[in-house]
PDB file of C-alpha atoms in Angstrom:
ATOM      1  CA  UNK C1350    -115.639  26.233 164.606  1.00  0.00           C
ATOM      2  CA  UNK C1351    -118.034  28.864 163.315  1.00  0.00           C
ATOM      3  CA  UNK C1352    -116.635  31.043 160.564  1.00  0.00           C
ATOM      4  CA  UNK C1353    -118.129  34.066 158.836  1.00  0.00           C
ATOM      5  CA  UNK C1354    -116.770  35.676 155.687  1.00  0.00           C
ATOM      6  CA  UNK C1355    -117.895  38.980 154.238  1.00  0.00           C
ATOM      7  CA  UNK C1356    -117.757  39.600 150.501  1.00  0.00           C
ATOM      8  CA  UNK C1357    -118.679  42.454 148.200  1.00  0.00           C
ATOM      9  CA  UNK C1358    -117.324  45.492 146.380  1.00  0.00           C
ATOM     10  CA  UNK C1359    -114.716  47.522 148.187  1.00  0.00           C
ATOM     11  CA  UNK C1360    -115.646  50.716 146.373  1.00  0.00           C
ATOM     12  CA  UNK C1361    -119.122  52.179 145.957  1.00  0.00           C
ATOM     13  CA  UNK C1362    -120.068  55.472 144.342  1.00  0.00           C
ATOM     14  CA  UNK C1363    -122.025  58.076 146.305  1.00  0.00           C
ATOM     15  CA  UNK C1364    -125.814  57.728 146.044  1.00  0.00           C
ATOM     16  CA  UNK C1365    -125.489  54.083 144.973  1.00  0.00           C
ATOM     17  CA  UNK C1366    -126.299  50.976 146.978  1.00  0.00           C
ATOM     18  CA  UNK C1367    -123.761  49.079 149.033  1.00  0.00           C
ATOM     19  CA  UNK C1368    -124.272  45.303 148.862  1.00  0.00           C
ATOM     20  CA  UNK C1369    -122.485  42.763 151.031  1.00  0.00           C
ATOM     21  CA  UNK C1370    -122.900  39.059 151.636  1.00  0.00           C
ATOM     22  CA  UNK C1371    -121.815  37.006 154.619  1.00  0.00           C
ATOM     23  CA  UNK C1372    -121.142  33.302 154.135  1.00  0.00           C
ATOM     24  CA  UNK C1373    -121.382  31.168 157.259  1.00  0.00           C
ATOM     25  CA  UNK C1374    -119.620  27.859 157.837  1.00  0.00           C
ATOM     26  CA  UNK C1375    -119.557  25.620 160.877  1.00  0.00           C
ATOM     27  CA  UNK C1376    -123.157  26.438 161.801  1.00  0.00           C
ATOM     28  CA  UNK C1377    -126.488  26.513 160.055  1.00  0.00           C
ATOM     29  CA  UNK C1378    -128.233  29.847 159.707  1.00  0.00           C
ATOM     30  CA  UNK C1379    -131.448  27.872 160.128  1.00  0.00           C
ATOM     31  CA  UNK C1380    -130.445  26.514 163.539  1.00  0.00           C
ATOM     32  CA  UNK C1381    -132.751  29.032 165.173  1.00  0.00           C
ATOM     33  CA  UNK C1382    -130.752  30.069 168.195  1.00  0.00           C
ATOM     34  CA  UNK C1383    -129.133  33.045 166.586  1.00  0.00           C
ATOM     35  CA  UNK C1384    -129.662  36.279 164.765  1.00  0.00           C
ATOM     36  CA  UNK C1385    -127.222  37.197 162.012  1.00  0.00           C
ATOM     37  CA  UNK C1386    -125.959  40.740 162.318  1.00  0.00           C
ATOM     38  CA  UNK C1387    -124.153  43.498 160.476  1.00  0.00           C
ATOM     39  CA  UNK C1388    -121.910  45.899 162.372  1.00  0.00           C
ATOM     40  CA  UNK C1389    -119.679  48.600 160.977  1.00  0.00           C
ATOM     41  CA  UNK C1390    -116.693  50.598 162.131  1.00  0.00           C
ATOM     42  CA  UNK C1391    -115.845  53.904 160.507  1.00  0.00           C
ATOM     43  CA  UNK C1392    -112.112  54.634 160.211  1.00  0.00           C
ATOM     44  CA  UNK C1393    -110.690  55.370 163.627  1.00  0.00           C
ATOM     45  CA  UNK C1394    -114.126  55.193 165.213  1.00  0.00           C
ATOM     46  CA  UNK C1395    -116.207  52.876 167.329  1.00  0.00           C
ATOM     47  CA  UNK C1396    -118.581  50.072 166.485  1.00  0.00           C
ATOM     48  CA  UNK C1397    -122.101  50.654 165.194  1.00  0.00           C
ATOM     49  CA  UNK C1398    -124.795  47.978 165.017  1.00  0.00           C
ATOM     50  CA  UNK C1399    -126.579  48.144 161.662  1.00  0.00           C
ATOM     51  CA  UNK C1400    -129.146  45.401 162.058  1.00  0.00           C
ATOM     52  CA  UNK C1401    -129.826  41.703 162.128  1.00  0.00           C
ATOM     53  CA  UNK C1402    -131.860  39.090 160.335  1.00  0.00           C
ATOM     54  CA  UNK C1403    -133.332  35.817 161.522  1.00  0.00           C
ATOM     55  CA  UNK C1404    -133.430  32.702 159.341  1.00  0.00           C
ATOM     56  CA  UNK C1405    -137.162  33.234 158.863  1.00  0.00           C
ATOM     57  CA  UNK C1406    -136.415  36.539 157.146  1.00  0.00           C
ATOM     58  CA  UNK C1407    -137.609  38.798 159.947  1.00  0.00           C
ATOM     59  CA  UNK C1408    -135.192  41.619 160.599  1.00  0.00           C
ATOM     60  CA  UNK C1409    -134.485  44.626 162.764  1.00  0.00           C
ATOM     61  CA  UNK C1410    -132.226  47.584 162.131  1.00  0.00           C
ATOM     62  CA  UNK C1411    -130.756  50.622 163.841  1.00  0.00           C
ATOM     63  CA  UNK C1412    -133.335  53.412 163.681  1.00  0.00           C
ATOM     64  CA  UNK C1413    -131.063  56.083 162.116  1.00  0.00           C
ATOM     65  CA  UNK C1414    -130.257  53.681 159.264  1.00  0.00           C
ATOM     66  CA  UNK C1415    -133.560  51.889 159.010  1.00  0.00           C
ATOM     67  CA  UNK C1416    -134.860  53.746 155.950  1.00  0.00           C
ATOM     68  CA  UNK C1417    -131.752  52.778 153.951  1.00  0.00           C
ATOM     69  CA  UNK C1418    -131.167  49.226 155.166  1.00  0.00           C
ATOM     70  CA  UNK C1419    -132.522  46.005 153.779  1.00  0.00           C
ATOM     71  CA  UNK C1420    -131.393  42.522 154.645  1.00  0.00           C
ATOM     72  CA  UNK C1421    -132.050  39.072 153.248  1.00  0.00           C
ATOM     73  CA  UNK C1422    -131.145  35.499 154.007  1.00  0.00           C
ATOM     74  CA  UNK C1423    -130.480  32.509 151.749  1.00  0.00           C
ATOM     75  CA  UNK C1424    -130.627  29.391 153.892  1.00  0.00           C
ATOM     76  CA  UNK C1425    -129.779  27.120 150.954  1.00  0.00           C
ATOM     77  CA  UNK C1426    -126.403  28.841 150.627  1.00  0.00           C
ATOM     78  CA  UNK C1427    -126.055  29.551 154.353  1.00  0.00           C
ATOM     79  CA  UNK C1428    -125.633  33.235 153.553  1.00  0.00           C
ATOM     80  CA  UNK C1429    -127.169  36.502 154.580  1.00  0.00           C
ATOM     81  CA  UNK C1430    -126.877  39.876 152.913  1.00  0.00           C
ATOM     82  CA  UNK C1431    -126.977  43.605 153.550  1.00  0.00           C
ATOM     83  CA  UNK C1432    -128.029  46.380 151.230  1.00  0.00           C
ATOM     84  CA  UNK C1433    -127.499  49.987 152.235  1.00  0.00           C
ATOM     85  CA  UNK C1434    -128.925  52.511 149.811  1.00  0.00           C
ATOM     86  CA  UNK C1435    -128.074  56.126 149.010  1.00  0.00           C
ATOM     87  CA  UNK C1436    -124.600  55.881 150.449  1.00  0.00           C
ATOM     88  CA  UNK C1437    -122.397  58.859 151.228  1.00  0.00           C
ATOM     89  CA  UNK C1438    -118.811  59.226 152.376  1.00  0.00           C
ATOM     90  CA  UNK C1439    -120.097  58.794 155.933  1.00  0.00           C
ATOM     91  CA  UNK C1440    -120.840  55.163 155.108  1.00  0.00           C
ATOM     92  CA  UNK C1441    -117.166  54.459 154.472  1.00  0.00           C
ATOM     93  CA  UNK C1442    -116.290  51.813 157.042  1.00  0.00           C
ATOM     94  CA  UNK C1443    -115.192  48.280 157.764  1.00  0.00           C
ATOM     95  CA  UNK C1444    -118.321  46.155 157.684  1.00  0.00           C
ATOM     96  CA  UNK C1445    -118.477  43.061 159.874  1.00  0.00           C
ATOM     97  CA  UNK C1446    -120.979  40.260 159.934  1.00  0.00           C
ATOM     98  CA  UNK C1447    -121.488  38.476 163.236  1.00  0.00           C
ATOM     99  CA  UNK C1448    -123.470  35.673 164.827  1.00  0.00           C
ATOM    100  CA  UNK C1449    -125.704  36.989 167.574  1.00  0.00           C
ATOM    101  CA  UNK C1450    -127.106  34.902 170.416  1.00  0.00           C
ATOM    102  CA  UNK C1451    -130.840  35.397 170.842  1.00  0.00           C
ATOM    103  CA  UNK C1452    -130.551  34.529 174.525  1.00  0.00           C
ATOM    104  CA  UNK C1453    -127.371  36.228 175.703  1.00  0.00           C
ATOM    105  CA  UNK C1454    -127.608  39.063 173.189  1.00  0.00           C
ATOM    106  CA  UNK C1455    -123.933  38.777 172.348  1.00  0.00           C
ATOM    107  CA  UNK C1456    -121.911  38.834 169.160  1.00  0.00           C
ATOM    108  CA  UNK C1457    -119.959  35.628 169.678  1.00  0.00           C
ATOM    109  CA  UNK C1458    -118.417  35.027 166.257  1.00  0.00           C
ATOM    110  CA  UNK C1459    -117.334  37.714 163.821  1.00  0.00           C
ATOM    111  CA  UNK C1460    -116.112  37.821 160.268  1.00  0.00           C
ATOM    112  CA  UNK C1461    -112.750  39.434 159.551  1.00  0.00           C
ATOM    113  CA  UNK C1462    -114.486  42.494 158.159  1.00  0.00           C
ATOM    114  CA  UNK C1463    -114.454  44.098 154.733  1.00  0.00           C
ATOM    115  CA  UNK C1464    -113.512  47.692 154.005  1.00  0.00           C
ATOM    116  CA  UNK C1465    -116.016  49.607 151.905  1.00  0.00           C
ATOM    117  CA  UNK C1466    -115.087  53.020 150.598  1.00  0.00           C
ATOM    118  CA  UNK C1467    -117.688  55.397 149.234  1.00  0.00           C
ATOM    119  CA  UNK C1468    -116.067  57.605 146.650  1.00  0.00           C
ATOM    120  CA  UNK C1469    -116.585  58.757 143.098  1.00  0.00           C
TER     121      UNK C1469
ATOM    122  CA  UNK A 493    -121.716  60.198 169.172  1.00  0.00           C
ATOM    123  CA  UNK A 494    -122.017  56.770 170.750  1.00  0.00           C
ATOM    124  CA  UNK A 495    -124.985  55.761 172.839  1.00  0.00           C
ATOM    125  CA  UNK A 496    -122.795  54.456 175.659  1.00  0.00           C
ATOM    126  CA  UNK A 497    -120.030  56.610 177.154  1.00  0.00           C
ATOM    127  CA  UNK A 498    -116.556  55.232 177.746  1.00  0.00           C
ATOM    128  CA  UNK A 499    -113.306  57.031 178.541  1.00  0.00           C
ATOM    129  CA  UNK A 500    -111.265  57.512 175.383  1.00  0.00           C
ATOM    130  CA  UNK A 501    -108.138  56.094 176.963  1.00  0.00           C
ATOM    131  CA  UNK A 502    -106.785  54.459 180.093  1.00  0.00           C
ATOM    132  CA  UNK A 503    -103.298  53.315 180.957  1.00  0.00           C
ATOM    133  CA  UNK A 504    -101.551  51.205 183.529  1.00  0.00           C
ATOM    134  CA  UNK A 505     -98.271  49.503 184.271  1.00  0.00           C
ATOM    135  CA  UNK A 506     -97.716  45.775 184.042  1.00  0.00           C
ATOM    136  CA  UNK A 507     -99.137  44.000 187.058  1.00  0.00           C
ATOM    137  CA  UNK A 508    -101.527  46.805 187.947  1.00  0.00           C
ATOM    138  CA  UNK A 509    -105.306  46.786 187.644  1.00  0.00           C
ATOM    139  CA  UNK A 510    -107.385  49.146 185.545  1.00  0.00           C
ATOM    140  CA  UNK A 511    -111.113  49.718 185.246  1.00  0.00           C
ATOM    141  CA  UNK A 512    -113.005  50.945 182.198  1.00  0.00           C
ATOM    142  CA  UNK A 513    -116.449  52.422 182.750  1.00  0.00           C
ATOM    143  CA  UNK A 514    -119.413  52.332 180.401  1.00  0.00           C
ATOM    144  CA  UNK A 515    -122.323  54.641 181.140  1.00  0.00           C
ATOM    145  CA  UNK A 516    -125.722  54.655 179.504  1.00  0.00           C
ATOM    146  CA  UNK A 517    -129.231  55.703 180.233  1.00  0.00           C
ATOM    147  CA  UNK A 518    -131.780  53.668 182.121  1.00  0.00           C
ATOM    148  CA  UNK A 519    -133.156  52.256 178.888  1.00  0.00           C
ATOM    149  CA  UNK A 520    -129.755  51.179 177.675  1.00  0.00           C
ATOM    150  CA  UNK A 521    -128.178  49.538 180.705  1.00  0.00           C
ATOM    151  CA  UNK A 522    -130.449  50.109 183.671  1.00  0.00           C
ATOM    152  CA  UNK A 523    -132.065  46.958 185.001  1.00  0.00           C
ATOM    153  CA  UNK A 524    -130.871  44.774 182.147  1.00  0.00           C
ATOM    154  CA  UNK A 525    -128.023  42.327 182.383  1.00  0.00           C
ATOM    155  CA  UNK A 526    -127.204  42.178 178.695  1.00  0.00           C
ATOM    156  CA  UNK A 527    -123.995  44.172 178.862  1.00  0.00           C
ATOM    157  CA  UNK A 528    -121.024  42.678 177.072  1.00  0.00           C
ATOM    158  CA  UNK A 529    -117.431  43.706 176.480  1.00  0.00           C
ATOM    159  CA  UNK A 530    -115.211  43.225 173.434  1.00  0.00           C
ATOM    160  CA  UNK A 531    -111.471  43.435 172.944  1.00  0.00           C
ATOM    161  CA  UNK A 532    -110.142  44.580 169.578  1.00  0.00           C
ATOM    162  CA  UNK A 533    -106.606  44.619 168.261  1.00  0.00           C
ATOM    163  CA  UNK A 534    -105.737  46.863 165.299  1.00  0.00           C
ATOM    164  CA  UNK A 535    -106.933  45.410 162.037  1.00  0.00           C
ATOM    165  CA  UNK A 536    -108.770  42.550 163.742  1.00  0.00           C
ATOM    166  CA  UNK A 537    -112.426  41.936 164.511  1.00  0.00           C
ATOM    167  CA  UNK A 538    -113.643  42.401 168.082  1.00  0.00           C
ATOM    168  CA  UNK A 539    -113.499  39.425 170.433  1.00  0.00           C
ATOM    169  CA  UNK A 540    -116.057  38.799 173.150  1.00  0.00           C
ATOM    170  CA  UNK A 541    -114.475  38.832 176.617  1.00  0.00           C
ATOM    171  CA  UNK A 542    -117.419  39.429 178.972  1.00  0.00           C
ATOM    172  CA  UNK A 543    -121.142  38.745 178.534  1.00  0.00           C
ATOM    173  CA  UNK A 544    -124.224  39.267 180.679  1.00  0.00           C
ATOM    174  CA  UNK A 545    -122.330  41.836 182.759  1.00  0.00           C
ATOM    175  CA  UNK A 546    -119.866  39.493 184.437  1.00  0.00           C
ATOM    176  CA  UNK A 547    -119.593  36.159 182.646  1.00  0.00           C
ATOM    177  CA  UNK A 548    -116.444  35.095 180.836  1.00  0.00           C
ATOM    178  CA  UNK A 549    -116.569  32.936 177.715  1.00  0.00           C
ATOM    179  CA  UNK A 550    -114.486  29.801 177.777  1.00  0.00           C
ATOM    180  CA  UNK A 551    -110.841  30.564 177.142  1.00  0.00           C
ATOM    181  CA  UNK A 552    -110.896  34.168 178.374  1.00  0.00           C
ATOM    182  CA  UNK A 553    -108.460  34.896 181.176  1.00  0.00           C
ATOM    183  CA  UNK A 554    -109.884  35.299 184.669  1.00  0.00           C
ATOM    184  CA  UNK A 555    -107.920  38.544 184.857  1.00  0.00           C
ATOM    185  CA  UNK A 556    -110.911  40.059 183.056  1.00  0.00           C
ATOM    186  CA  UNK A 557    -114.001  40.766 185.146  1.00  0.00           C
ATOM    187  CA  UNK A 558    -117.162  42.771 184.732  1.00  0.00           C
ATOM    188  CA  UNK A 559    -119.691  44.432 186.982  1.00  0.00           C
ATOM    189  CA  UNK A 560    -122.588  46.841 186.884  1.00  0.00           C
ATOM    190  CA  UNK A 561    -124.062  49.465 189.186  1.00  0.00           C
ATOM    191  CA  UNK A 562    -127.134  51.372 188.116  1.00  0.00           C
ATOM    192  CA  UNK A 563    -126.591  52.714 184.614  1.00  0.00           C
ATOM    193  CA  UNK A 564    -122.833  52.098 184.606  1.00  0.00           C
ATOM    194  CA  UNK A 565    -121.053  48.904 183.700  1.00  0.00           C
ATOM    195  CA  UNK A 566    -117.372  48.352 184.325  1.00  0.00           C
ATOM    196  CA  UNK A 567    -114.609  46.154 182.975  1.00  0.00           C
ATOM    197  CA  UNK A 568    -111.653  45.466 185.250  1.00  0.00           C
ATOM    198  CA  UNK A 569    -108.406  43.969 184.040  1.00  0.00           C
ATOM    199  CA  UNK A 570    -106.115  42.811 186.821  1.00  0.00           C
ATOM    200  CA  UNK A 571    -102.455  41.896 186.580  1.00  0.00           C
ATOM    201  CA  UNK A 572    -102.022  43.960 183.419  1.00  0.00           C
ATOM    202  CA  UNK A 573     -99.925  42.377 180.709  1.00  0.00           C
ATOM    203  CA  UNK A 574     -98.457  43.848 177.559  1.00  0.00           C
ATOM    204  CA  UNK A 575    -100.824  41.707 175.479  1.00  0.00           C
ATOM    205  CA  UNK A 576    -103.807  43.496 177.038  1.00  0.00           C
ATOM    206  CA  UNK A 577    -102.974  46.641 175.081  1.00  0.00           C
ATOM    207  CA  UNK A 578    -105.970  46.968 172.774  1.00  0.00           C
ATOM    208  CA  UNK A 579    -109.248  48.795 172.291  1.00  0.00           C
ATOM    209  CA  UNK A 580    -112.186  47.788 174.492  1.00  0.00           C
ATOM    210  CA  UNK A 581    -115.854  48.289 173.686  1.00  0.00           C
ATOM    211  CA  UNK A 582    -118.928  47.826 175.811  1.00  0.00           C
ATOM    212  CA  UNK A 583    -122.242  46.880 174.281  1.00  0.00           C
ATOM    213  CA  UNK A 584    -125.789  46.596 175.554  1.00  0.00           C
ATOM    214  CA  UNK A 585    -129.028  45.178 174.238  1.00  0.00           C
ATOM    215  CA  UNK A 586    -131.534  47.862 175.068  1.00  0.00           C
ATOM    216  CA  UNK A 587    -135.171  48.197 176.033  1.00  0.00           C
ATOM    217  CA  UNK A 588    -135.815  49.216 172.419  1.00  0.00           C
ATOM    218  CA  UNK A 589    -134.524  45.833 171.231  1.00  0.00           C
ATOM    219  CA  UNK A 590    -131.501  47.298 169.525  1.00  0.00           C
ATOM    220  CA  UNK A 591    -127.819  47.026 170.314  1.00  0.00           C
ATOM    221  CA  UNK A 592    -125.686  50.006 171.228  1.00  0.00           C
ATOM    222  CA  UNK A 593    -121.946  50.280 171.683  1.00  0.00           C
ATOM    223  CA  UNK A 594    -119.657  52.541 173.593  1.00  0.00           C
ATOM    224  CA  UNK A 595    -117.189  54.717 171.741  1.00  0.00           C
ATOM    225  CA  UNK A 596    -114.299  52.488 172.760  1.00  0.00           C
ATOM    226  CA  UNK A 597    -111.404  52.830 175.185  1.00  0.00           C
ATOM    227  CA  UNK A 598    -107.781  52.539 174.159  1.00  0.00           C
ATOM    228  CA  UNK A 599    -105.781  50.720 176.818  1.00  0.00           C
ATOM    229  CA  UNK A 600    -102.073  51.497 176.942  1.00  0.00           C
ATOM    230  CA  UNK A 601     -99.783  49.291 178.991  1.00  0.00           C
ATOM    231  CA  UNK A 602     -96.907  51.509 180.062  1.00  0.00           C
TER     232      UNK A 602
END
């Protein structure tokens, strides 16, 4: 069974950088058939795709966030990471990592999510 | 504002059928068959219930079905059960190679 687990600070100050890591078990990030995505959900709101990374390091992100998003992958640890810079209260959300099929374009396995609050 | 438009809420009685619509532009749904649907309970991550417009993953009840016409995709739940009460989100992989979601629909089983 594929499992994903998000980790990182639950509180970030405005203007600072939010950093999260997703640890994958039950599958290899290097397997090639999948992208590895970040999705967020603001309190009481819908889902928003942030971006994804491939094991090679190539990535894509949602245009409105693109200038603030960077992602990386560590295949030796089977982890991938998100950095979102210059955060504001509007970035307060539950952040999910998810496995994404490159062929069906679906998010088939999700982490439990981690709540990140942006506040001074 | 979400890229895909869903009704904020729908309701139905046990045993009835309901349909949730998901409308996008031509570049978001249009000729593509990469529409998927997710079910989310409070405090839980979303769960995939429909992919490629109308396919069900293994283990998902056949009471869930999906379809698409033009720029609108639909999720139908037949034989409503109390356990179906949840939020439902549509998603599409677009012509711009990004993913977009609907704003979500809260299903209430009366």
